[in-house]
Amino acid sequence: KLVLVRHGESTWNANKTFSGWVDVDLNGVGEREVEHAARLMMERGLTIDVVYTSLLKRAIRSAWILLRESKQSFRPVVKDWRLNERHYGAFQGRSKPGLAALLGYEQVRDYRAGFVARPPALPRHHALSPFRERKYTGVAADDLPLTESLRDCLERALPVYEDRIKADVLDGKDVVVVAHGNALRGLVKAIDGLSDDVIENVAIPNGIPLVYE
C-alpha cells in the first residue's frame, strides 16, 4: 500500500500566510491532526515499512508523530528536498488575504491553484532564499528554485516517486509519504492520470490519509 498524508496544520497555515519553502513549524492543531491520522491508520490495520518526507520541519515532525502514535518509531524515514512544498517565490511570508486585496482574488487564485502560473521570483540573496540555508548545501544550485508553478513542483517530485517510492511499493513494502499539499497533488496527478485542468481543483486536506493499493 501507498499512503499519502499531508502534514498537520502549521503556524502559517493558521494565519493564512504563504509558506512554501519557509521552514515554519506545526501548531497544536497540526500535531493533533497527525495524531488523528495515526489512529485512523491503526484502526484500518495499515502498517508502515518506510516513510518518505521533505526537508521541512512541518513534514518531518508530522512523520515523527505519525510513527510515534503508530508505535513504529523504529521505521526508517527518508528525507528528500524534492518532496518540499511548492516554492511560492516572492509571495512567501506574505498574507494570502492581503495579496488578494492587492492583486485581486482571481489573480491570486491562479497563482495558488493554477498549473502553470508562477509567482514573482524571490531574490537569490533574500533572507528566505534557499541559497542561504545549510539544509540545501548538497543540492545543485541550478536545481534550487526561487519560484515554482504547480507543474514545476510536480516535475521535481515525480522522480522521487518513480525511482524510489514506486519501487518500494512494487517490492511489497507499505510506504507512507508525509509531505505537502502541492507535492502530494503532483503524486496524485501522476498516479490517477489526472489532466492539468482537473488537478487545479484537487485539494489535499491536512492529516487525512489517502490510501492506494
Short mmCIF file of C-alpha atoms in Angstrom, two decimals:
data_model
loop_
_atom_site.label_atom_id
_atom_site.label_comp_id
_atom_site.label_asym_id
_atom_site.label_seq_id
_atom_site.Cartn_x
_atom_site.Cartn_y
_atom_site.Cartn_z
CA LYS A 1 0.00 0.00 0.00
CA LEU A 2 0.95 3.62 -0.53
CA VAL A 3 -0.42 6.15 1.95
CA LEU A 4 -0.17 9.89 1.28
CA VAL A 5 -0.51 12.22 4.27
CA ARG A 6 -0.33 16.00 4.17
CA HIS A 7 1.45 17.43 7.21
CA GLY A 8 -0.63 18.86 10.07
CA GLU A 9 -1.61 22.49 10.20
CA SER A 10 1.34 24.85 10.53
CA THR A 11 1.52 28.21 12.24
CA TRP A 12 1.38 29.92 8.84
CA ASN A 13 -1.47 27.74 7.58
CA ALA A 14 -3.44 29.01 10.55
CA ASN A 15 -2.85 32.70 9.86
CA LYS A 16 -3.19 32.33 6.06
CA THR A 17 0.41 33.18 5.16
CA PHE A 18 2.21 31.79 2.10
CA SER A 19 4.71 29.24 3.47
CA GLY A 20 6.32 27.47 0.53
CA TRP A 21 9.91 26.64 1.48
CA VAL A 22 9.90 28.75 4.66
CA ASP A 23 10.58 26.28 7.48
CA VAL A 24 7.60 27.01 9.73
CA ASP A 25 6.55 24.53 12.41
CA LEU A 26 3.34 22.71 13.28
CA ASN A 27 0.94 24.32 15.71
CA GLY A 28 -1.04 22.43 18.35
CA VAL A 29 -3.91 21.78 15.96
CA GLY A 30 -1.48 20.32 13.43
CA GLU A 31 0.03 17.95 16.00
CA ARG A 32 -3.45 16.67 16.90
CA GLU A 33 -4.34 16.26 13.21
CA VAL A 34 -1.38 13.93 12.70
CA GLU A 35 -2.17 12.01 15.90
CA HIS A 36 -5.68 11.53 14.49
CA ALA A 37 -4.22 10.35 11.17
CA ALA A 38 -2.18 7.73 13.03
CA ARG A 39 -5.30 6.50 14.82
CA LEU A 40 -7.18 6.23 11.52
CA MET A 41 -4.36 4.16 10.05
CA MET A 42 -4.18 1.86 13.09
CA GLU A 43 -7.96 1.35 13.09
CA ARG A 44 -7.74 0.19 9.48
CA GLY A 45 -4.79 -2.08 10.10
CA LEU A 46 -2.39 -0.06 7.95
CA THR A 47 1.27 -0.74 8.67
CA ILE A 48 4.41 1.19 7.78
CA ASP A 49 7.68 -0.14 6.38
CA VAL A 50 9.25 3.16 5.33
CA VAL A 51 8.34 6.85 5.40
CA TYR A 52 9.32 9.48 2.83
CA THR A 53 9.17 13.16 3.70
CA SER A 54 10.64 16.54 2.79
CA LEU A 55 13.37 18.66 4.37
CA LEU A 56 10.83 20.99 6.01
CA LYS A 57 10.17 20.58 9.72
CA ARG A 58 6.36 20.66 9.50
CA ALA A 59 6.53 17.50 7.38
CA ILE A 60 9.39 15.89 9.30
CA ARG A 61 7.69 16.42 12.67
CA SER A 62 4.43 15.10 11.20
CA ALA A 63 6.28 11.94 10.12
CA TRP A 64 7.76 11.54 13.63
CA ILE A 65 4.36 11.99 15.29
CA LEU A 66 2.74 9.52 12.89
CA LEU A 67 5.38 6.88 13.66
CA ARG A 68 5.28 7.54 17.40
CA GLU A 69 1.50 7.27 17.61
CA SER A 70 1.57 4.15 15.42
CA LYS A 71 4.14 2.55 17.77
CA GLN A 72 6.56 2.27 14.85
CA SER A 73 9.22 4.87 15.65
CA PHE A 74 11.92 2.39 14.58
CA ARG A 75 10.91 2.59 10.91
CA PRO A 76 13.28 4.40 8.51
CA VAL A 77 12.49 7.96 7.42
CA VAL A 78 13.87 9.12 4.06
CA LYS A 79 14.13 12.92 3.73
CA ASP A 80 14.27 14.34 0.21
CA TRP A 81 14.20 18.04 -0.71
CA ARG A 82 12.28 17.21 -3.87
CA LEU A 83 9.22 16.49 -1.70
CA ASN A 84 9.28 20.06 -0.37
CA GLU A 85 6.23 22.26 -0.80
CA ARG A 86 5.93 24.32 -3.96
CA HIS A 87 8.15 27.41 -3.80
CA TYR A 88 5.91 30.49 -3.79
CA GLY A 89 8.67 32.93 -4.72
CA ALA A 90 8.26 36.49 -3.52
CA PHE A 91 4.84 35.60 -2.04
CA GLN A 92 6.49 33.61 0.77
CA GLY A 93 5.86 35.31 4.08
CA ARG A 94 3.02 37.40 2.62
CA SER A 95 -0.60 37.30 3.75
CA LYS A 96 -2.92 35.45 1.36
CA PRO A 97 -5.92 37.74 2.07
CA GLY A 98 -3.61 40.77 1.86
CA LEU A 99 -2.33 39.76 -1.58
CA ALA A 100 -5.89 39.00 -2.74
CA ALA A 101 -6.90 42.53 -1.75
CA LEU A 102 -3.87 43.95 -3.57
CA LEU A 103 -3.84 41.86 -6.75
CA GLY A 104 -7.41 40.57 -6.90
CA TYR A 105 -8.84 37.23 -5.81
CA GLU A 106 -8.75 35.59 -9.26
CA GLN A 107 -5.13 36.52 -9.86
CA VAL A 108 -4.00 35.11 -6.50
CA ARG A 109 -6.15 32.00 -7.01
CA ASP A 110 -4.44 31.44 -10.36
CA TYR A 111 -1.04 31.71 -8.69
CA ARG A 112 -2.12 29.31 -5.92
CA ALA A 113 -4.07 26.67 -7.84
CA GLY A 114 -3.14 27.14 -11.50
CA PHE A 115 -0.97 24.52 -13.15
CA VAL A 116 1.50 26.79 -14.97
CA ALA A 117 1.36 30.20 -13.23
CA ARG A 118 4.48 31.18 -11.27
CA PRO A 119 4.54 33.93 -8.64
CA PRO A 120 7.28 36.60 -8.96
CA ALA A 121 10.68 35.10 -8.12
CA LEU A 122 12.31 35.56 -4.73
CA PRO A 123 15.66 37.40 -4.99
CA ARG A 124 18.58 34.95 -4.69
CA HIS A 125 20.06 36.75 -1.66
CA HIS A 126 16.74 37.34 0.13
CA ALA A 127 16.65 36.30 3.80
CA LEU A 128 14.20 33.49 2.88
CA SER A 129 16.21 32.22 -0.10
CA PRO A 130 17.12 28.50 -0.10
CA PHE A 131 20.66 29.55 -1.09
CA ARG A 132 21.10 30.82 2.49
CA GLU A 133 20.08 27.53 4.16
CA ARG A 134 22.54 24.79 5.13
CA LYS A 135 19.99 22.04 4.52
CA TYR A 136 20.38 22.55 0.76
CA THR A 137 24.18 22.57 0.68
CA GLY A 138 24.30 19.29 -1.26
CA VAL A 139 21.72 20.36 -3.86
CA ALA A 140 22.98 21.68 -7.20
CA ALA A 141 22.46 25.44 -7.44
CA ASP A 142 20.65 25.06 -10.77
CA ASP A 143 18.08 22.80 -9.09
CA LEU A 144 17.15 25.21 -6.29
CA PRO A 145 14.02 27.19 -7.22
CA LEU A 146 13.25 30.82 -6.46
CA THR A 147 9.66 30.40 -7.65
CA GLU A 148 7.60 27.49 -8.99
CA SER A 149 4.35 26.63 -10.71
CA LEU A 150 2.40 23.54 -9.75
CA ARG A 151 3.87 21.87 -12.87
CA ASP A 152 7.40 22.71 -11.69
CA CYS A 153 6.64 21.19 -8.28
CA LEU A 154 5.22 18.04 -9.89
CA GLU A 155 8.21 17.62 -12.18
CA ARG A 156 10.54 17.99 -9.20
CA ALA A 157 8.68 15.46 -7.01
CA LEU A 158 7.85 12.86 -9.67
CA PRO A 159 11.35 11.31 -9.93
CA VAL A 160 11.25 10.51 -6.20
CA TYR A 161 8.04 8.61 -6.80
CA GLU A 162 9.18 6.85 -9.96
CA ASP A 163 12.68 5.91 -8.78
CA ARG A 164 12.20 5.17 -5.07
CA ILE A 165 8.65 5.20 -3.72
CA LYS A 166 7.09 3.17 -6.53
CA ALA A 167 9.98 0.69 -6.40
CA ASP A 168 9.40 0.14 -2.67
CA VAL A 169 5.67 -0.43 -3.20
CA LEU A 170 6.30 -2.89 -6.04
CA ASP A 171 8.76 -4.66 -3.74
CA GLY A 172 5.88 -5.34 -1.35
CA LYS A 173 6.54 -2.59 1.19
CA ASP A 174 3.90 -0.42 2.82
CA VAL A 175 5.04 3.13 2.12
CA VAL A 176 3.87 6.38 3.72
CA VAL A 177 4.65 9.76 2.16
CA VAL A 178 4.27 12.65 4.60
CA ALA A 179 4.65 15.82 2.59
CA HIS A 180 2.92 19.00 1.43
CA GLY A 181 -0.28 19.82 -0.40
CA ASN A 182 1.23 20.66 -3.78
CA ALA A 183 3.89 17.94 -3.79
CA LEU A 184 1.17 15.40 -2.98
CA ARG A 185 -1.11 16.85 -5.67
CA GLY A 186 1.69 16.12 -8.10
CA LEU A 187 1.85 12.48 -7.00
CA VAL A 188 -1.94 12.16 -7.16
CA LYS A 189 -1.93 13.59 -10.70
CA ALA A 190 0.64 11.02 -11.79
CA ILE A 191 -0.94 8.03 -10.04
CA ASP A 192 -4.54 8.77 -11.07
CA GLY A 193 -3.68 10.10 -14.53
CA LEU A 194 -5.47 13.40 -13.96
CA SER A 195 -5.45 16.19 -16.52
CA ASP A 196 -3.88 19.60 -15.90
CA ASP A 197 -7.33 21.18 -15.59
CA VAL A 198 -8.62 18.63 -13.09
CA ILE A 199 -5.60 18.80 -10.77
CA GLU A 200 -6.13 22.55 -10.38
CA ASN A 201 -9.32 21.74 -8.43
CA VAL A 202 -7.92 18.91 -6.30
CA ALA A 203 -7.23 19.77 -2.66
CA ILE A 204 -5.31 17.60 -0.18
CA PRO A 205 -6.56 18.14 3.40
CA ASN A 206 -4.21 18.24 6.38
CA GLY A 207 -3.80 14.97 8.27
CA ILE A 208 -6.23 12.75 6.29
CA PRO A 209 -4.54 9.57 4.94
CA LEU A 210 -5.10 8.88 1.24
CA VAL A 211 -4.58 5.17 0.59
CA TYR A 212 -3.61 3.46 -2.67
CA GLU A 213 -3.39 -0.32 -3.04
#
